[in-house]
mmCIF file of C-alpha atoms in Angstrom:
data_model
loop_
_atom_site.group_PDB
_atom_site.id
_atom_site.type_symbol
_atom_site.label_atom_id
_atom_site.label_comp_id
_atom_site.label_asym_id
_atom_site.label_seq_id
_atom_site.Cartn_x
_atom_site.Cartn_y
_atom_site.Cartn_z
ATOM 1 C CA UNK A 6 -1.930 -10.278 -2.257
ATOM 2 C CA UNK A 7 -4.402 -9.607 0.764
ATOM 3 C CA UNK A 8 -7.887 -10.276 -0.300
ATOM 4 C CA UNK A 9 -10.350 -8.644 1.876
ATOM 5 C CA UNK A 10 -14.043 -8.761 2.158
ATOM 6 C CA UNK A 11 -15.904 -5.266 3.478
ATOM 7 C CA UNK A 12 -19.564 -5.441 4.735
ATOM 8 C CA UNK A 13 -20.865 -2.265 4.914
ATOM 9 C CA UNK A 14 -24.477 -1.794 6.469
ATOM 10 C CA UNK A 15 -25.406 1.828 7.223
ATOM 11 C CA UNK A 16 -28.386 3.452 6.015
ATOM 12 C CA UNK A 17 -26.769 7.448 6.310
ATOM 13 C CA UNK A 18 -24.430 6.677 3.123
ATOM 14 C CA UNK A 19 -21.964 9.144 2.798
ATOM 15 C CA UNK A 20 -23.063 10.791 5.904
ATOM 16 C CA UNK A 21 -21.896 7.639 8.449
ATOM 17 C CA UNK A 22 -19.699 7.416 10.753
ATOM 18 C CA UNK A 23 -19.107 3.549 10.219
ATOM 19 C CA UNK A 24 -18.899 4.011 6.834
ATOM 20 C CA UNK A 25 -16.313 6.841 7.168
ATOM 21 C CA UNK A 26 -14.353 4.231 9.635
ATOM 22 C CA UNK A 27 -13.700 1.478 7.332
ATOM 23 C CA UNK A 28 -12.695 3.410 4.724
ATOM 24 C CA UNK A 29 -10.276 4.866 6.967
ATOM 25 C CA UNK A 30 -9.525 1.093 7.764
ATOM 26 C CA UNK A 31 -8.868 -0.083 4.377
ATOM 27 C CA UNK A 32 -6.190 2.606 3.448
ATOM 28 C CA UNK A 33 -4.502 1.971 6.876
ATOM 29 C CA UNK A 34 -4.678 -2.015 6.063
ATOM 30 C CA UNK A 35 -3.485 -0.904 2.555
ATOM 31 C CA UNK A 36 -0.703 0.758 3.548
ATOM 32 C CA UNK A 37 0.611 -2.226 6.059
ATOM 33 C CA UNK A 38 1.386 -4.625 2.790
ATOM 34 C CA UNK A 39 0.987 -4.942 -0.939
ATOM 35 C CA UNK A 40 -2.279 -3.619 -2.231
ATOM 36 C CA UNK A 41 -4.811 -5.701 -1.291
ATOM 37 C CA UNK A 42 -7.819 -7.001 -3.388
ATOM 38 C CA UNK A 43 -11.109 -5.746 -2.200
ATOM 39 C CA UNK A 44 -14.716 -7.039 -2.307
ATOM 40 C CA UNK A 45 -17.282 -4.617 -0.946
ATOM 41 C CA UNK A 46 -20.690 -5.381 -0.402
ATOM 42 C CA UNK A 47 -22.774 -2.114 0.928
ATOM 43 C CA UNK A 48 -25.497 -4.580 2.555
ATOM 44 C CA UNK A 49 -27.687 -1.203 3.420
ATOM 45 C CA UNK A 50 -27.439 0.182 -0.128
ATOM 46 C CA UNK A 51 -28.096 -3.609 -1.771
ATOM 47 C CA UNK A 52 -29.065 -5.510 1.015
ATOM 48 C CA UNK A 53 -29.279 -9.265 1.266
ATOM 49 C CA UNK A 54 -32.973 -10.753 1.413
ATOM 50 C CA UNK A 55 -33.872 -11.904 5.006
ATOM 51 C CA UNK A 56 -34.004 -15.493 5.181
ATOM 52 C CA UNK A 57 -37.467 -16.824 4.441
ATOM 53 C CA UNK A 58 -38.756 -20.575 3.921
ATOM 54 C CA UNK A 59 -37.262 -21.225 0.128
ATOM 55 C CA UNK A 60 -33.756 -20.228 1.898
ATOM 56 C CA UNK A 61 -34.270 -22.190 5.216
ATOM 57 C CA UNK A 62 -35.023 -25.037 2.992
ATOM 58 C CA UNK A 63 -32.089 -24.578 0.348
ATOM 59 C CA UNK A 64 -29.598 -23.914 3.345
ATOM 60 C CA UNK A 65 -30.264 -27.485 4.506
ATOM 61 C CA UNK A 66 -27.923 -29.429 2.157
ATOM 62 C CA UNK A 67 -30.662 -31.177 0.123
ATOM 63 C CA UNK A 68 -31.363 -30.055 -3.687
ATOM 64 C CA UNK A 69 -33.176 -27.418 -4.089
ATOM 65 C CA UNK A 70 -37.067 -28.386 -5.228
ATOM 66 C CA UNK A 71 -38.465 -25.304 -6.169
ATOM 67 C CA UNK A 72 -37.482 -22.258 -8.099
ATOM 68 C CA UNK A 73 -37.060 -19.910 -5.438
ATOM 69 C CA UNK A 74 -35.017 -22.632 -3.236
ATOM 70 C CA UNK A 75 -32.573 -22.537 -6.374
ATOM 71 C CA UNK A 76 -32.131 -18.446 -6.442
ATOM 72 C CA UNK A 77 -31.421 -19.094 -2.240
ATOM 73 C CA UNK A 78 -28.909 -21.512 -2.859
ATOM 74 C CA UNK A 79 -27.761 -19.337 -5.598
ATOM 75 C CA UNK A 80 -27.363 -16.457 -3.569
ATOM 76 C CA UNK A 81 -25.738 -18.602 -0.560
ATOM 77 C CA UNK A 82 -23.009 -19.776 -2.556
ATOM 78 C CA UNK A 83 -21.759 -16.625 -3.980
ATOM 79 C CA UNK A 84 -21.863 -15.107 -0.157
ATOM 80 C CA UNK A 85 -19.660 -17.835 0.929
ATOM 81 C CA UNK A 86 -17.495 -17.756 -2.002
ATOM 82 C CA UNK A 87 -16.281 -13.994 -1.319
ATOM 83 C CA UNK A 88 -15.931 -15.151 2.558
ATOM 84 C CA UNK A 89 -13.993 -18.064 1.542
ATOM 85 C CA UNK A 90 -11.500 -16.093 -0.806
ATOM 86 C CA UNK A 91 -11.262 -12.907 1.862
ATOM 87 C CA UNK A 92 -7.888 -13.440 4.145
ATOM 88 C CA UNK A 93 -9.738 -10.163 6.639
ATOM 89 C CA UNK A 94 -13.395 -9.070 6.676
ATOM 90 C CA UNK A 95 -13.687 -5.836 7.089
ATOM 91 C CA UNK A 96 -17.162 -5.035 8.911
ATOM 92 C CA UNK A 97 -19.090 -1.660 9.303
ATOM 93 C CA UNK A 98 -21.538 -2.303 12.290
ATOM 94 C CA UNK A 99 -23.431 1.021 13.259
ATOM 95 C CA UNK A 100 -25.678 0.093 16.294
ATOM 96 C CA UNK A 101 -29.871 -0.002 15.330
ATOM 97 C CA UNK A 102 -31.892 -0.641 18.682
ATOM 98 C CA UNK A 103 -28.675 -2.548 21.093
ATOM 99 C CA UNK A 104 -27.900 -4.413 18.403
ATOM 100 C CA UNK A 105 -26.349 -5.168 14.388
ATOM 101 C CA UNK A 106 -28.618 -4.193 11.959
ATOM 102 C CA UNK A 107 -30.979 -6.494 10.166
ATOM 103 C CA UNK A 108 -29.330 -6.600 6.645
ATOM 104 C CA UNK A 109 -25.935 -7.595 8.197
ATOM 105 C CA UNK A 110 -27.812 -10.201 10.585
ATOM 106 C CA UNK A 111 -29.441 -11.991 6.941
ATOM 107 C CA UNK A 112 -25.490 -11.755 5.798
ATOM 108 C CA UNK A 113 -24.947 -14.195 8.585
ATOM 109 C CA UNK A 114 -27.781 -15.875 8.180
ATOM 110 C CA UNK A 115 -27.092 -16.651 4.361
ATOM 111 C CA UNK A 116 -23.357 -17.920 5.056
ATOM 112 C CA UNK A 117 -23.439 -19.764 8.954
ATOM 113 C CA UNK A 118 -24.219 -23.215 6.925
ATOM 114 C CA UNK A 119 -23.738 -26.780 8.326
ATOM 115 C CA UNK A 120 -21.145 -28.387 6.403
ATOM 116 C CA UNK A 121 -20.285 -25.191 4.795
ATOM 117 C CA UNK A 122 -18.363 -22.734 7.301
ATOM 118 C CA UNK A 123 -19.383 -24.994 10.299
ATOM 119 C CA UNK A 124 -20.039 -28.713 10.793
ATOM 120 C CA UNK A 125 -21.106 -30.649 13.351
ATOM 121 C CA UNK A 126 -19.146 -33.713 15.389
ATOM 122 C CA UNK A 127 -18.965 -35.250 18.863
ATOM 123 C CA UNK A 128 -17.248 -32.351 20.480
ATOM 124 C CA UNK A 129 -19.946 -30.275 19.523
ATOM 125 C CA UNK A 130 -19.976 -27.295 16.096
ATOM 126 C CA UNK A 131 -16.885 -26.604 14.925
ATOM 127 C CA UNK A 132 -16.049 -23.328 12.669
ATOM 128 C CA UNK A 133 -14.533 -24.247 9.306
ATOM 129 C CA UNK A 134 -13.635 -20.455 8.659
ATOM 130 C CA UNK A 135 -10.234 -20.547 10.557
ATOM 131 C CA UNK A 136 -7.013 -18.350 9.724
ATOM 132 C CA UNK A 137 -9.204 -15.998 9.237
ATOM 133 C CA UNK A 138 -9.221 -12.197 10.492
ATOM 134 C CA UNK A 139 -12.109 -9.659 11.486
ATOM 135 C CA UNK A 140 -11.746 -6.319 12.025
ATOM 136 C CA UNK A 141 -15.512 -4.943 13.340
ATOM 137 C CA UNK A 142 -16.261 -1.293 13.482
ATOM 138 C CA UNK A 143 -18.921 -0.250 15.865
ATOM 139 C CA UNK A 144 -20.872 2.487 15.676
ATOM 140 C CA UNK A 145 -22.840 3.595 18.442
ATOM 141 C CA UNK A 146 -25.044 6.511 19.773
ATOM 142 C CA UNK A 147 -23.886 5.995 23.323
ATOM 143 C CA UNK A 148 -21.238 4.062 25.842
ATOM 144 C CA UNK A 149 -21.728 0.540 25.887
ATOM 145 C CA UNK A 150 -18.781 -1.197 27.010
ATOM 146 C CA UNK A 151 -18.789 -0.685 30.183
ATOM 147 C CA UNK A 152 -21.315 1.276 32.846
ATOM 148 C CA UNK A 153 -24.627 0.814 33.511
ATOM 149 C CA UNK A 154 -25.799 0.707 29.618
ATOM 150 C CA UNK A 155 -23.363 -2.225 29.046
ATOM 151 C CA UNK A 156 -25.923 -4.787 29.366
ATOM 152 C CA UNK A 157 -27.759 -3.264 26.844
ATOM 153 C CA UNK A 158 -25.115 -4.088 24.213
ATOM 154 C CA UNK A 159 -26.495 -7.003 22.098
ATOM 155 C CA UNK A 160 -24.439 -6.261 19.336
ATOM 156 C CA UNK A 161 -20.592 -6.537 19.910
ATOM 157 C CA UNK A 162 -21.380 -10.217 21.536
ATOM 158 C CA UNK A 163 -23.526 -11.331 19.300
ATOM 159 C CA UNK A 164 -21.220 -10.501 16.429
ATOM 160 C CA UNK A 165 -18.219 -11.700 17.907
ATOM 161 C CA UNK A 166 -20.389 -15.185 18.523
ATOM 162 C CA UNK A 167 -21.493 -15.527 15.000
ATOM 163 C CA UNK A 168 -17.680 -14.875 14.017
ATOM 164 C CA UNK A 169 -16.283 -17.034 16.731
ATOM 165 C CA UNK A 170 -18.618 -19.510 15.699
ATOM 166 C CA UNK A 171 -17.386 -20.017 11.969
ATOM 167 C CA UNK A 172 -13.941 -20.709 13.206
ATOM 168 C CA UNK A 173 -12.894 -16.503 12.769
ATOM 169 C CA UNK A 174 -11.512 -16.216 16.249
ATOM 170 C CA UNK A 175 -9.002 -13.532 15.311
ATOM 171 C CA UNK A 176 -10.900 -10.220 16.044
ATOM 172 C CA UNK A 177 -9.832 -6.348 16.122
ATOM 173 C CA UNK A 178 -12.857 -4.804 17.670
ATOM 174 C CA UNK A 179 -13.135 -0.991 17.271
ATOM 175 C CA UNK A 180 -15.485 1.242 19.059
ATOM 176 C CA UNK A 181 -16.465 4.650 17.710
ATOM 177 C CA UNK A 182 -19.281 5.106 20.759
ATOM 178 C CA UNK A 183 -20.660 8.647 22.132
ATOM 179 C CA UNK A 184 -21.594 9.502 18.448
ATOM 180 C CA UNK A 185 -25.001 10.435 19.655
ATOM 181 C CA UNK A 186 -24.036 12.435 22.707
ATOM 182 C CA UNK A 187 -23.104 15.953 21.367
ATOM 183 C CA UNK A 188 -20.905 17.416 18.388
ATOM 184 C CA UNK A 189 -17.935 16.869 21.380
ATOM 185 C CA UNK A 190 -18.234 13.385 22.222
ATOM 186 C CA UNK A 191 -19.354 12.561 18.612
ATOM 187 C CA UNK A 192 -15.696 13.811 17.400
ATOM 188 C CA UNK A 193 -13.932 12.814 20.384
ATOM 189 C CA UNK A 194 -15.722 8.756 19.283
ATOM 190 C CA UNK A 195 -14.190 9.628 15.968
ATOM 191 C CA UNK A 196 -10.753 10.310 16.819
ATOM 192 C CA UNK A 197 -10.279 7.630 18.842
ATOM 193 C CA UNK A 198 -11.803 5.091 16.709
ATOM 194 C CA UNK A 199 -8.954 6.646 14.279
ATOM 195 C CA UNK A 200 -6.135 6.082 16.843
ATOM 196 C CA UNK A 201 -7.131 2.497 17.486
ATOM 197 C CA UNK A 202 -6.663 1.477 14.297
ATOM 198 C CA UNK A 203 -4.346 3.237 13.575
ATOM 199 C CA UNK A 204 -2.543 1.912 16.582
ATOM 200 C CA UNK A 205 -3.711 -1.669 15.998
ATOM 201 C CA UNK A 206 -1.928 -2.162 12.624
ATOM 202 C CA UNK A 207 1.716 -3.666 12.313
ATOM 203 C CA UNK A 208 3.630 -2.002 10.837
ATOM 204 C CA UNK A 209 5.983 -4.091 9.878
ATOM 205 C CA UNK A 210 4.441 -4.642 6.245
ATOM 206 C CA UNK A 211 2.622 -7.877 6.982
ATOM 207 C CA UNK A 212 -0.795 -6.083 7.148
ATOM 208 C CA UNK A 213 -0.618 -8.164 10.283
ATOM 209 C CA UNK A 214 -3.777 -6.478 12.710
ATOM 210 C CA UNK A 215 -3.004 -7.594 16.392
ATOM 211 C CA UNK A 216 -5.825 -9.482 17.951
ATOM 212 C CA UNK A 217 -7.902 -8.022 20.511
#
């Protein structure tokens, strides 16, 4: 059985686009192989607490000495366990400002730990999280990836870094852009974000996505 962790961060509920998108996502992925278990965290909806001093300090690998330092910890662990178990991580990224949105940033923040999903060593940081998959949704009011608002984009490489980082390597990236740019574009964003993953799945009944 697939186990697969969704983040979902988008403050329009029901009403967003990247929201809509991984759904669509998940049955595709869940019609590729065996029914798959499936962890959802709606990081907009319940959002993870920014990282403050009591979690800097718990995230360091020394006991915790307060209470608050315990609760970080606390929280840290359980993150990680549910990134640990997932085989894919599903991720709904609608674009805030050029970049990911703040509660999915803290996400990152709670589980990039030394020692943890990453360590340390002669050649430099080396991601723990390997074997992994990511498939990253992007949401986005206008046309990023290429043109001259493409080095505006601080969100597909900074997410793909943080990934890459961990040792997740294997990434489907799918844009749904224009969504801002008339009720045209903003369907036109839709179906193709549709078609690309629906043309990025195997079919073969691996649930295999092909990297990209």
């Amino acid at each position: 059985m697939t186990n697969i962790l969704v983040l979902k961060n988008s403050i329009l509920g029901s009403a967003s686009a990247s929201n809509e998108l991984v759904d669509f996502a998940l049955e595709a992925l869940g019609r590729a192989g065996d029914a798959p278990r499936i962890v959802t965290r709606d990081l907009a909806r319940d959002p993870v607490a920014h990282l403050d001093g009591d979690g800097a300090a718990a995230l360091r690998g020394q006991p915790p000495a307060t209470a608050g330092q315990a609760a970080a910890l606390a929280l840290s662990d359980q993150l990680v366990a549910e990134l640990v178990a997932a085989d894919t991580i599903v991720i709904g990224a609608p674009m805030y400002n050029f970049g990911m949105p703040s509660t999915l940033k803290a996400w990152f923040d709670h589980v990039l730990r030394a020692g943890v999903t990453f360590s340390y060593g002669e050649a430099g940081p080396r991601g723990l999280m390997t074997g992994k998959r990511a498939v990253v949704i992007l949401a986005q009011g206008g046309v990023y990836r290429d043109g001259p608002a493409a080095s505006m984009d601080s969100q597909e490489p900074h997410l793909r870094n943080l990934l890459a980082f961990i040792g997740i390597i294997d990434i489907v990236v799918i844009h749904a852009d224009g969504l801002a740019m008339g009720p045209d574009a903003r369907q036109g964003g839709m179906d193709n974000a549709r078609k690309a993953i629906a043309q990025r799945l195997d079919r073969t009944g691996t649930g295999r996505m092909m990297a990209g």
